[in-house]
Short mmCIF file of C-alpha atoms in Angstrom, two decimals:
data_model
loop_
_atom_site.label_atom_id
_atom_site.label_comp_id
_atom_site.label_asym_id
_atom_site.label_seq_id
_atom_site.Cartn_x
_atom_site.Cartn_y
_atom_site.Cartn_z
CA UNK A 246 125.68 51.63 82.59
CA UNK A 247 125.60 56.28 83.33
CA UNK A 248 123.17 57.51 84.30
CA UNK A 249 123.41 60.08 80.75
CA UNK A 250 122.99 56.62 79.10
CA UNK A 251 120.17 55.54 80.51
CA UNK A 252 118.26 58.56 80.50
CA UNK A 253 118.64 59.23 76.59
CA UNK A 254 117.67 54.96 75.66
CA UNK A 255 114.58 55.67 78.20
CA UNK A 256 114.06 58.39 75.68
CA UNK A 257 113.86 56.23 72.85
CA UNK A 258 113.13 52.83 73.64
CA UNK A 259 116.31 51.05 73.98
CA UNK A 260 115.94 49.51 77.11
CA UNK A 261 113.99 47.09 74.72
CA UNK A 262 116.92 46.09 73.06
CA UNK A 263 117.65 43.69 75.92
CA UNK A 264 114.81 41.28 75.59
CA UNK A 265 114.80 38.71 73.54
CA UNK A 266 112.48 38.00 70.35
CA UNK A 267 110.07 35.75 72.83
CA UNK A 268 110.64 38.61 75.78
CA UNK A 269 109.55 41.25 73.19
CA UNK A 270 106.65 39.19 71.60
CA UNK A 271 105.00 38.37 75.54
CA UNK A 272 105.38 42.66 76.12
CA UNK A 273 103.98 43.16 72.88
CA UNK A 274 100.74 41.08 73.87
CA UNK A 275 100.79 42.26 76.97
CA UNK A 276 100.33 45.62 75.77
CA UNK A 277 97.73 45.40 73.73
CA UNK A 278 96.03 43.11 76.03
CA UNK A 279 95.83 45.87 78.34
CA UNK A 280 93.62 48.46 75.48
CA UNK A 281 94.82 51.47 72.78
CA UNK A 282 93.74 54.17 73.05
CA UNK A 283 92.66 53.80 69.63
CA UNK A 284 93.18 52.60 65.75
CA UNK A 285 92.56 52.83 62.60
CA UNK A 286 90.82 50.27 60.45
CA UNK A 287 91.75 48.34 57.97
CA UNK A 288 87.86 46.81 56.07
CA UNK A 289 89.27 46.18 52.35
CA UNK A 290 89.83 42.01 51.98
CA UNK A 291 92.07 40.65 49.15
CA UNK A 292 91.45 41.49 46.45
CA UNK A 293 89.33 44.29 47.24
CA UNK A 294 89.82 48.34 47.13
CA UNK A 295 88.59 51.98 47.44
CA UNK A 296 86.01 51.96 45.39
CA UNK A 297 84.35 48.64 45.65
CA UNK A 298 81.66 48.11 47.79
CA UNK A 299 81.90 46.61 51.90
CA UNK A 300 80.25 44.27 53.10
CA UNK A 301 77.87 45.53 56.79
CA UNK A 302 79.35 41.45 57.31
CA UNK A 303 83.02 41.66 56.71
CA UNK A 304 83.44 45.06 58.86
CA UNK A 305 81.17 43.53 61.74
CA UNK A 306 83.65 40.74 61.60
CA UNK A 307 86.60 43.37 61.54
CA UNK A 308 85.75 45.25 64.04
CA UNK A 309 85.20 42.17 66.59
CA UNK A 310 88.18 40.79 66.24
CA UNK A 311 89.53 44.17 67.56
CA UNK A 312 87.24 46.14 70.06
CA UNK A 313 88.78 44.05 72.80
CA UNK A 314 91.69 45.72 72.35
CA UNK A 315 90.46 50.00 71.65
CA UNK A 316 89.07 52.76 72.72
CA UNK A 317 88.86 53.94 68.98
CA UNK A 318 88.26 53.14 65.90
CA UNK A 319 88.81 55.59 62.90
CA UNK A 320 87.04 56.15 59.58
CA UNK A 321 88.65 57.11 56.23
CA UNK A 322 85.21 57.29 54.00
CA UNK A 323 81.06 57.65 53.90
CA UNK A 324 80.91 56.36 51.42
CA UNK A 325 80.60 52.68 49.79
CA UNK A 326 79.42 50.62 52.39
CA UNK A 327 82.60 52.92 54.68
CA UNK A 328 80.12 54.50 56.43
CA UNK A 329 78.27 51.40 58.22
CA UNK A 330 81.48 51.69 60.11
CA UNK A 331 81.19 54.10 62.70
CA UNK A 332 77.56 52.84 63.18
CA UNK A 333 78.54 49.90 63.92
CA UNK A 334 81.21 50.66 65.83
CA UNK A 335 79.11 52.56 68.06
CA UNK A 336 76.61 49.58 68.69
CA UNK A 337 79.88 47.56 70.07
CA UNK A 338 80.24 51.11 72.27
CA UNK A 339 83.16 52.10 70.87
CA UNK A 340 83.32 55.66 70.09
CA UNK A 341 84.39 57.51 66.17
CA UNK A 342 87.10 59.41 64.41
CA UNK A 343 84.90 59.51 60.87
CA UNK A 344 87.04 60.93 57.87
CA UNK A 345 85.08 62.18 54.74
CA UNK A 346 87.79 61.70 51.53
CA UNK A 347 88.38 64.13 49.72
CA UNK A 348 90.03 64.47 46.42
CA UNK A 349 90.04 65.75 42.82
CA UNK A 350 85.70 64.33 42.04
CA UNK A 351 83.87 67.22 43.30
CA UNK A 352 80.43 64.96 42.95
CA UNK A 353 82.38 62.29 44.91
CA UNK A 354 83.20 65.34 47.49
CA UNK A 355 79.80 66.29 47.93
CA UNK A 356 78.90 62.65 48.58
CA UNK A 357 81.58 61.83 50.94
CA UNK A 358 80.63 65.85 53.00
CA UNK A 359 76.29 64.45 52.76
CA UNK A 360 77.86 61.18 54.58
CA UNK A 361 79.75 62.46 57.52
CA UNK A 362 76.85 64.86 58.11
CA UNK A 363 74.57 62.74 57.70
CA UNK A 364 76.43 60.66 60.27
CA UNK A 365 77.19 63.38 62.75
CA UNK A 366 73.92 64.19 63.09
CA UNK A 367 72.30 60.81 63.63
CA UNK A 368 75.02 60.27 66.55
CA UNK A 369 77.67 58.69 65.13
CA UNK A 370 80.78 60.71 64.98
CA UNK A 371 82.13 62.42 67.83
CA UNK A 372 85.45 63.93 65.71
CA UNK A 373 84.24 64.98 62.71
CA UNK A 374 87.67 64.49 60.15
CA UNK A 375 87.50 66.73 56.14
CA UNK A 376 90.39 64.95 54.57
CA UNK A 377 92.84 63.09 54.61
CA UNK A 378 96.32 64.51 53.55
CA UNK A 379 94.72 66.24 50.73
CA UNK A 380 97.37 68.54 50.88
CA UNK A 381 99.81 66.23 50.99
CA UNK A 382 98.31 64.41 47.85
CA UNK A 383 97.89 68.52 46.32
CA UNK A 384 94.20 67.04 45.13
CA UNK A 385 92.28 70.02 46.33
CA UNK A 386 93.72 73.94 46.54
CA UNK A 387 94.03 75.68 50.24
CA UNK A 388 91.02 77.04 49.31
CA UNK A 389 88.99 74.47 48.66
CA UNK A 390 90.22 72.11 51.50
CA UNK A 391 88.74 75.20 53.89
CA UNK A 392 85.15 75.99 52.17
CA UNK A 393 84.85 71.98 52.74
CA UNK A 394 86.04 72.83 56.59
CA UNK A 395 83.87 75.47 56.64
CA UNK A 396 81.40 73.55 55.10
CA UNK A 397 81.19 70.75 57.49
CA UNK A 398 81.51 73.07 60.76
CA UNK A 399 78.88 74.87 59.93
CA UNK A 400 76.39 72.07 60.04
CA UNK A 401 77.91 69.71 62.69
CA UNK A 402 76.12 69.45 66.56
CA UNK A 403 77.53 71.64 68.07
CA UNK A 404 79.78 68.82 70.33
CA UNK A 405 81.42 67.08 67.73
CA UNK A 406 84.72 68.48 66.87
CA UNK A 407 86.20 69.36 63.97
CA UNK A 408 90.05 69.08 62.75
CA UNK A 409 91.61 68.49 58.99
CA UNK A 410 94.26 64.92 59.00
CA UNK A 411 97.70 65.11 57.61
CA UNK A 412 101.41 64.67 57.84
CA UNK A 413 102.67 67.21 61.42
CA UNK A 414 104.13 69.75 58.86
CA UNK A 415 101.42 70.90 57.17
CA UNK A 416 99.99 72.55 60.16
CA UNK A 417 103.40 74.06 60.68
CA UNK A 418 103.25 75.15 56.72
CA UNK A 419 100.14 76.40 56.75
CA UNK A 420 98.19 78.42 59.42
CA UNK A 421 94.95 78.91 57.63
CA UNK A 422 93.67 75.29 57.66
CA UNK A 423 95.47 75.02 61.77
CA UNK A 424 93.78 78.15 62.64
CA UNK A 425 89.92 76.12 61.04
CA UNK A 426 90.22 73.61 63.00
CA UNK A 427 89.23 72.49 66.22
CA UNK A 428 91.22 69.84 66.53
CA UNK A 429 94.39 69.02 65.46
CA UNK A 430 94.56 65.28 64.01
CA UNK A 431 98.44 65.29 62.67
CA UNK A 432 99.73 61.88 61.31
CA UNK A 433 103.19 61.71 62.30
CA UNK A 434 105.54 58.57 60.57
CA UNK A 435 109.11 58.18 61.43
CA UNK A 436 109.67 55.63 59.39
CA UNK A 437 108.45 57.43 55.95
CA UNK A 438 111.59 59.85 56.94
CA UNK A 439 114.16 57.52 56.89
CA UNK A 440 114.28 57.33 61.04
CA UNK A 441 116.54 54.09 62.70
CA UNK A 442 114.11 52.31 64.98
CA UNK A 443 116.86 53.54 67.48
CA UNK A 444 115.92 57.17 67.54
CA UNK A 445 112.01 56.51 66.08
CA UNK A 446 110.25 56.99 69.34
CA UNK A 447 112.16 60.55 70.09
CA UNK A 448 111.53 61.91 65.96
CA UNK A 449 107.41 60.58 66.71
CA UNK A 450 108.17 62.93 70.18
CA UNK A 451 109.51 65.70 67.96
CA UNK A 452 106.37 65.79 64.98
CA UNK A 453 104.49 65.72 67.51
CA UNK A 454 105.49 69.15 69.83
CA UNK A 455 105.88 70.18 66.23
CA UNK A 456 101.78 70.29 65.16
CA UNK A 457 101.48 71.10 69.30
CA UNK A 458 103.06 74.33 68.68
CA UNK A 459 101.92 75.06 64.96
CA UNK A 460 98.60 74.80 67.50
CA UNK A 461 98.59 77.30 69.65
CA UNK A 462 96.81 75.01 72.73
CA UNK A 463 94.48 73.48 70.53
CA UNK A 464 94.47 69.52 71.24
CA UNK A 465 96.68 67.12 68.83
CA UNK A 466 95.67 63.71 67.48
CA UNK A 467 98.14 61.79 66.21
CA UNK A 468 95.85 59.99 63.99
CA UNK A 469 98.02 57.87 62.51
CA UNK A 470 101.44 56.62 62.89
CA UNK A 471 102.89 52.90 62.91
CA UNK A 472 105.72 50.65 61.46
CA UNK A 473 105.42 47.85 58.74
CA UNK A 474 106.45 44.26 59.27
CA UNK A 475 107.77 43.79 56.01
CA UNK A 476 109.18 45.40 52.47
CA UNK A 477 111.41 48.07 50.98
CA UNK A 478 113.65 50.45 54.06
CA UNK A 479 114.07 53.57 53.75
CA UNK A 480 117.75 54.70 54.51
CA UNK A 481 118.12 53.92 58.64
CA UNK A 482 114.53 52.84 58.65
CA UNK A 483 114.06 49.26 57.90
CA UNK A 484 110.38 46.90 58.20
CA UNK A 485 110.44 44.05 59.99
CA UNK A 486 108.84 41.89 63.08
CA UNK A 487 111.50 42.81 65.65
CA UNK A 488 111.60 46.32 65.02
CA UNK A 489 107.32 46.61 63.88
CA UNK A 490 106.79 45.05 67.49
CA UNK A 491 109.27 47.95 69.02
CA UNK A 492 107.46 51.08 68.22
CA UNK A 493 104.18 49.12 68.78
CA UNK A 494 105.55 49.08 72.52
CA UNK A 495 106.86 52.35 72.61
CA UNK A 496 104.78 53.89 70.95
CA UNK A 497 102.07 52.54 73.54
CA UNK A 498 103.73 53.56 76.58
CA UNK A 499 104.44 57.20 75.44
CA UNK A 500 100.33 57.14 74.98
CA UNK A 501 100.13 55.97 78.47
CA UNK A 502 102.41 58.22 80.03
CA UNK A 503 102.35 61.36 78.80
CA UNK A 504 98.45 60.67 77.63
CA UNK A 505 98.58 61.16 73.93
CA UNK A 506 95.74 59.76 72.01
CA UNK A 507 96.69 57.87 69.07
CA UNK A 508 95.37 56.18 66.11
CA UNK A 509 97.49 53.19 65.47
CA UNK A 510 98.07 52.34 61.82
CA UNK A 511 96.73 49.94 61.19
CA UNK A 512 94.68 47.74 61.78
CA UNK A 513 94.65 44.62 59.23
CA UNK A 514 97.08 44.16 55.93
CA UNK A 515 96.44 45.27 53.07
CA UNK A 516 97.62 43.99 49.29
CA UNK A 517 95.97 47.03 47.62
CA UNK A 518 98.06 50.15 49.31
CA UNK A 519 101.43 47.91 47.52
CA UNK A 520 99.99 50.13 44.24
CA UNK A 521 101.02 53.84 46.36
CA UNK A 522 103.75 53.18 48.56
CA UNK A 523 105.21 49.55 47.01
CA UNK A 524 105.55 46.12 48.56
CA UNK A 525 106.17 48.35 52.10
CA UNK A 526 102.26 49.13 51.69
CA UNK A 527 100.77 45.24 52.35
CA UNK A 528 102.68 45.72 56.15
CA UNK A 529 100.86 48.18 58.38
CA UNK A 530 98.49 45.65 60.33
CA UNK A 531 99.06 44.94 63.73
CA UNK A 532 96.73 41.95 62.04
CA UNK A 533 97.03 39.98 58.74
CA UNK A 534 95.42 39.41 56.11
CA UNK A 535 94.03 36.67 57.25
CA UNK A 536 92.82 38.72 60.68
CA UNK A 537 95.32 36.48 62.34
CA UNK A 538 97.27 38.54 65.17
CA UNK A 539 101.09 39.56 63.92
CA UNK A 540 104.32 40.02 66.45
CA UNK A 541 103.37 36.26 68.04
CA UNK A 542 105.37 33.01 67.11
CA UNK A 543 107.13 34.90 64.64
CA UNK A 544 111.27 34.26 64.35
CA UNK A 545 112.16 37.85 64.97
CA UNK A 546 115.25 38.61 62.53
CA UNK A 547 116.10 41.77 60.86
CA UNK A 548 117.97 39.45 57.49
CA UNK A 549 117.28 39.81 53.88
CA UNK A 550 115.93 43.63 54.43
CA UNK A 551 115.87 45.27 51.27
CA UNK A 552 116.85 49.01 51.92
CA UNK A 553 116.38 52.55 49.94
CA UNK A 554 119.32 54.84 49.71
#
């Protein structure tokens, strides 16, 4: 192998191509066991969806499953039981990135913001996220979002940084929002942009660096990235246990090598996401719907994959 080819393979994570399925599974287990920076928390059991009331019992049980493997938990809402997530996570010794879910309902938005501020002022929030992909969904105008961000910033404890979560390119395209953030909270998904697993790591690095340049010195955290294990493909991006395993390993190794803070998406498979993402939406978890760890003792095969072109 030439030095040039070796460098390209190292940058892209191509060194994993030489591993057998069993070798990939063993490496996945070692990487996970060594601990990851953060994980996006999936609280909904089978048959539940956002808007349903979450119980302390189910949140505690799922947090106990992932507690040995992560330092941080990211939550997405401060209502309907989601407000218990940071309280229980803190009890278990984890740090928290807590989100207020904003949409097109002003009454719910105020409840979310009030919940976030209450949690922050009680010491349960390490980073406050005001909204998630609101610009992407077009639920609010830019000015409306900025007002919520300013409201939260004015009432937060001084030691709690505030940011907004969206796709990396939104911070390039919306400098007012970027300027309002203390920290840039960027979602980076090579999969959703149809990138082949062979180049996904390089692609994600470019996404991160675009957000970093837009932030002009502000800290950038990757608040979501991941790869589905099943479902429809998009162009060259193919869901499979093998590709999801490779993506997780490459992501975590890069996180350690370059000290990049990453919240992996997601903890558990959740079938309610099929409604917004198609069948692929149900298969982003590191654990399945029954809270069993995936990517171990699985057949690593790319056969029978459907692809959208």
